[in-house]
mmCIF file of C-alpha atoms in Angstrom:
data_model
loop_
_atom_site.group_PDB
_atom_site.id
_atom_site.type_symbol
_atom_site.label_atom_id
_atom_site.label_comp_id
_atom_site.label_asym_id
_atom_site.label_seq_id
_atom_site.Cartn_x
_atom_site.Cartn_y
_atom_site.Cartn_z
ATOM 1 C CA MET A 1 -17.925 6.616 -17.727
ATOM 2 C CA VAL A 2 -14.985 4.801 -18.990
ATOM 3 C CA SER A 3 -11.811 7.573 -19.364
ATOM 4 C CA LYS A 4 -10.280 7.995 -21.880
ATOM 5 C CA ASN A 5 -7.386 6.337 -21.114
ATOM 6 C CA THR A 6 -7.977 3.255 -18.847
ATOM 7 C CA ILE A 7 -5.403 1.135 -18.145
ATOM 8 C CA CYS A 8 -7.050 -2.736 -19.252
ATOM 9 C CA LEU A 9 -5.936 -5.753 -17.442
ATOM 10 C CA TRP A 10 -6.806 -9.424 -17.744
ATOM 11 C CA TYR A 11 -8.346 -11.913 -15.804
ATOM 12 C CA ASP A 12 -9.703 -15.082 -16.347
ATOM 13 C CA GLY A 13 -12.509 -14.688 -14.573
ATOM 14 C CA THR A 14 -11.273 -13.301 -11.292
ATOM 15 C CA ALA A 15 -11.615 -9.127 -12.093
ATOM 16 C CA LEU A 16 -14.181 -8.490 -9.637
ATOM 17 C CA ASP A 17 -12.394 -10.189 -6.417
ATOM 18 C CA ALA A 18 -8.852 -8.323 -7.787
ATOM 19 C CA ALA A 19 -10.571 -5.104 -8.348
ATOM 20 C CA LYS A 20 -11.679 -5.750 -4.721
ATOM 21 C CA PHE A 21 -9.055 -5.992 -3.242
ATOM 22 C CA TYR A 22 -7.341 -3.813 -4.741
ATOM 23 C CA ALA A 23 -9.999 -1.174 -3.403
ATOM 24 C CA GLU A 24 -9.651 -2.724 0.192
ATOM 25 C CA THR A 25 -5.522 -2.260 0.066
ATOM 26 C CA PHE A 26 -4.655 1.023 -1.608
ATOM 27 C CA PRO A 27 -5.794 4.222 -0.652
ATOM 28 C CA ASP A 28 -7.662 6.317 -3.919
ATOM 29 C CA SER A 29 -8.995 3.038 -5.148
ATOM 30 C CA ALA A 30 -13.106 1.793 -5.947
ATOM 31 C CA VAL A 31 -14.627 -0.382 -7.785
ATOM 32 C CA GLY A 32 -17.400 0.943 -10.371
ATOM 33 C CA ALA A 33 -19.609 -0.796 -12.704
ATOM 34 C CA VAL A 34 -20.133 -4.195 -12.778
ATOM 35 C CA HIS A 35 -20.727 -5.165 -15.759
ATOM 36 C CA HIS A 36 -22.268 -8.517 -17.102
ATOM 37 C CA ALA A 37 -22.002 -10.096 -20.373
ATOM 38 C CA PRO A 38 -24.869 -9.997 -23.019
ATOM 39 C CA GLY A 39 -24.086 -13.206 -24.139
ATOM 40 C CA ASP A 40 -21.938 -16.429 -24.645
ATOM 41 C CA PHE A 41 -18.527 -15.910 -24.899
ATOM 42 C CA PRO A 42 -15.108 -18.054 -25.116
ATOM 43 C CA SER A 43 -14.537 -18.186 -21.145
ATOM 44 C CA GLY A 44 -17.748 -17.445 -19.937
ATOM 45 C CA ARG A 45 -21.611 -17.817 -19.909
ATOM 46 C CA GLN A 46 -24.406 -15.052 -20.700
ATOM 47 C CA GLY A 47 -24.571 -12.928 -17.499
ATOM 48 C CA ASP A 48 -20.890 -13.648 -15.995
ATOM 49 C CA VAL A 49 -18.774 -10.639 -15.415
ATOM 50 C CA LEU A 50 -17.146 -9.467 -18.561
ATOM 51 C CA THR A 51 -15.737 -6.023 -17.440
ATOM 52 C CA VAL A 52 -15.573 -4.254 -13.898
ATOM 53 C CA GLU A 53 -14.275 -0.496 -13.952
ATOM 54 C CA PHE A 54 -11.511 0.430 -11.043
ATOM 55 C CA THR A 55 -9.198 2.611 -9.753
ATOM 56 C CA VAL A 56 -6.164 1.873 -8.458
ATOM 57 C CA LEU A 57 -4.462 4.641 -6.602
ATOM 58 C CA GLY A 58 -5.969 6.820 -8.891
ATOM 59 C CA ILE A 59 -5.324 5.321 -11.914
ATOM 60 C CA PRO A 60 -8.908 4.474 -13.941
ATOM 61 C CA CYS A 61 -8.469 0.501 -14.971
ATOM 62 C CA LEU A 62 -10.756 -2.121 -16.435
ATOM 63 C CA GLY A 63 -10.565 -5.833 -15.128
ATOM 64 C CA LEU A 64 -11.507 -7.794 -17.946
ATOM 65 C CA ASN A 65 -12.466 -11.528 -18.082
ATOM 66 C CA GLY A 66 -10.863 -12.802 -21.108
ATOM 67 C CA GLY A 67 -10.190 -16.275 -19.713
ATOM 68 C CA PRO A 68 -7.196 -17.898 -19.282
ATOM 69 C CA ALA A 69 -5.486 -17.112 -22.523
ATOM 70 C CA PHE A 70 -3.432 -13.900 -21.813
ATOM 71 C CA LYS A 71 -1.480 -14.276 -18.241
ATOM 72 C CA HIS A 72 0.083 -11.399 -16.752
ATOM 73 C CA ASN A 73 3.858 -11.134 -16.524
ATOM 74 C CA GLU A 74 6.645 -8.631 -15.551
ATOM 75 C CA ALA A 75 6.300 -5.948 -18.577
ATOM 76 C CA PHE A 76 3.674 -4.510 -16.527
ATOM 77 C CA SER A 77 3.542 -3.418 -13.485
ATOM 78 C CA PHE A 78 2.142 -1.067 -11.430
ATOM 79 C CA GLN A 79 4.618 1.020 -8.905
ATOM 80 C CA VAL A 80 3.804 2.458 -5.939
ATOM 81 C CA ALA A 81 5.489 5.142 -4.049
ATOM 82 C CA THR A 82 5.706 4.730 -0.063
ATOM 83 C CA ASP A 83 6.327 7.292 2.450
ATOM 84 C CA ASP A 84 7.836 4.997 5.463
ATOM 85 C CA GLN A 85 8.818 1.008 6.562
ATOM 86 C CA ALA A 86 5.244 1.056 7.777
ATOM 87 C CA GLU A 87 3.497 1.705 4.001
ATOM 88 C CA THR A 88 6.026 -0.712 2.610
ATOM 89 C CA ASP A 89 5.326 -3.000 5.048
ATOM 90 C CA ARG A 90 1.981 -2.413 4.984
ATOM 91 C CA LEU A 91 1.659 -2.835 1.106
ATOM 92 C CA TRP A 92 3.680 -5.659 0.851
ATOM 93 C CA ASN A 93 2.133 -7.741 3.177
ATOM 94 C CA ALA A 94 -1.097 -7.188 1.386
ATOM 95 C CA ILE A 95 0.333 -8.837 -1.388
ATOM 96 C CA VAL A 96 2.150 -11.573 -0.363
ATOM 97 C CA ASP A 97 -0.179 -12.173 2.547
ATOM 98 C CA ASN A 98 -2.542 -12.445 0.159
ATOM 99 C CA GLY A 99 -1.522 -15.432 -2.022
ATOM 100 C CA GLY A 100 0.870 -13.420 -3.691
ATOM 101 C CA GLN A 101 4.767 -13.880 -3.889
ATOM 102 C CA THR A 102 8.062 -12.199 -3.984
ATOM 103 C CA SER A 103 10.538 -11.443 -5.742
ATOM 104 C CA ALA A 104 13.487 -9.109 -6.437
ATOM 105 C CA CYS A 105 14.713 -5.248 -5.485
ATOM 106 C CA GLY A 106 10.771 -4.751 -4.145
ATOM 107 C CA TRP A 107 8.854 -6.558 -6.931
ATOM 108 C CA CYS A 108 6.028 -8.739 -5.845
ATOM 109 C CA LYS A 109 3.424 -10.659 -7.605
ATOM 110 C CA ASP A 110 -0.539 -10.273 -6.366
ATOM 111 C CA LYS A 111 -2.463 -13.702 -6.394
ATOM 112 C CA TRP A 112 -3.482 -12.973 -9.761
ATOM 113 C CA GLY A 113 0.062 -12.785 -11.276
ATOM 114 C CA LEU A 114 0.139 -8.915 -11.686
ATOM 115 C CA SER A 115 3.516 -7.722 -10.534
ATOM 116 C CA TRP A 116 4.038 -4.276 -8.151
ATOM 117 C CA GLN A 117 6.768 -2.357 -7.473
ATOM 118 C CA ILE A 118 6.471 -1.216 -3.649
ATOM 119 C CA THR A 119 9.474 1.495 -3.531
ATOM 120 C CA PRO A 120 9.845 2.976 -1.054
ATOM 121 C CA ARG A 121 10.623 7.215 -2.145
ATOM 122 C CA ALA A 122 13.881 7.067 0.540
ATOM 123 C CA LEU A 123 14.853 4.260 -2.009
ATOM 124 C CA THR A 124 14.806 6.523 -5.429
ATOM 125 C CA ALA A 125 16.618 9.337 -3.686
ATOM 126 C CA ALA A 126 19.055 6.942 -3.104
ATOM 127 C CA ILE A 127 19.740 5.700 -5.762
ATOM 128 C CA THR A 128 19.489 8.606 -7.570
ATOM 129 C CA ASP A 129 21.908 10.200 -5.483
ATOM 130 C CA PRO A 130 24.353 13.234 -7.184
ATOM 131 C CA ASP A 131 26.822 11.193 -4.638
ATOM 132 C CA PRO A 132 27.826 8.436 -7.356
ATOM 133 C CA ALA A 133 29.724 5.873 -4.082
ATOM 134 C CA ALA A 134 26.273 6.576 -2.832
ATOM 135 C CA ALA A 135 24.478 5.788 -5.069
ATOM 136 C CA LYS A 136 25.885 2.690 -5.840
ATOM 137 C CA ARG A 137 26.106 1.211 -2.439
ATOM 138 C CA ALA A 138 22.412 1.704 -1.621
ATOM 139 C CA PHE A 139 21.615 -0.187 -5.279
ATOM 140 C CA ASP A 140 23.757 -2.632 -4.300
ATOM 141 C CA ALA A 141 21.851 -2.923 -1.006
ATOM 142 C CA MET A 142 18.961 -2.645 -3.163
ATOM 143 C CA MET A 143 19.792 -5.627 -5.450
ATOM 144 C CA GLU A 144 20.197 -7.999 -2.024
ATOM 145 C CA MET A 145 16.701 -7.699 -0.872
ATOM 146 C CA THR A 146 13.360 -8.636 -1.904
ATOM 147 C CA LYS A 147 10.580 -6.243 0.443
ATOM 148 C CA ILE A 148 12.501 -3.064 0.686
ATOM 149 C CA ASP A 149 14.406 -2.089 4.054
ATOM 150 C CA ILE A 150 14.163 1.582 4.363
ATOM 151 C CA ALA A 151 17.237 1.514 6.994
ATOM 152 C CA THR A 152 19.491 -0.892 5.446
ATOM 153 C CA ILE A 153 19.090 1.827 2.479
ATOM 154 C CA GLU A 154 19.998 4.746 4.066
ATOM 155 C CA ALA A 155 23.198 2.900 5.740
ATOM 156 C CA ALA A 156 24.369 1.570 3.188
ATOM 157 C CA ARG A 157 23.636 5.014 1.155
ATOM 158 C CA ARG A 158 25.730 7.029 4.111
ATOM 159 C CA GLY A 159 28.482 4.101 3.836
#
């Protein structure tokens, strides 16, 4: 059964592939029900996968194979709080090395165009430091990065 509030993500025939990747990559993630189209639709045929229920980090999602009309963009992203550099590296590399692409300040896109913010908790603590100078140094360091390097952020925070 679909949750009362579910994020619906539009794919061009690859919802099941995306759901499987997310389930393999992120903890507390799984593929649920796969629903096939009861008839032909604009981007597919009867029997094709129409929707896929899945969770990403405990968040209920529905992948809709709606066709090529709409693309993902940075206006929506998953922000994943990581506990250390190893987790940051593992998740970032899983996304980027699986056909994704890097962006700035801890952002990357998966091969389906969905944006991810792989955000170490240490970064959040640093850029919200009560010392404005320390927060600014950490922020400035972040602005120069693609994947976040916690040691560099912490060194910048300390000055």
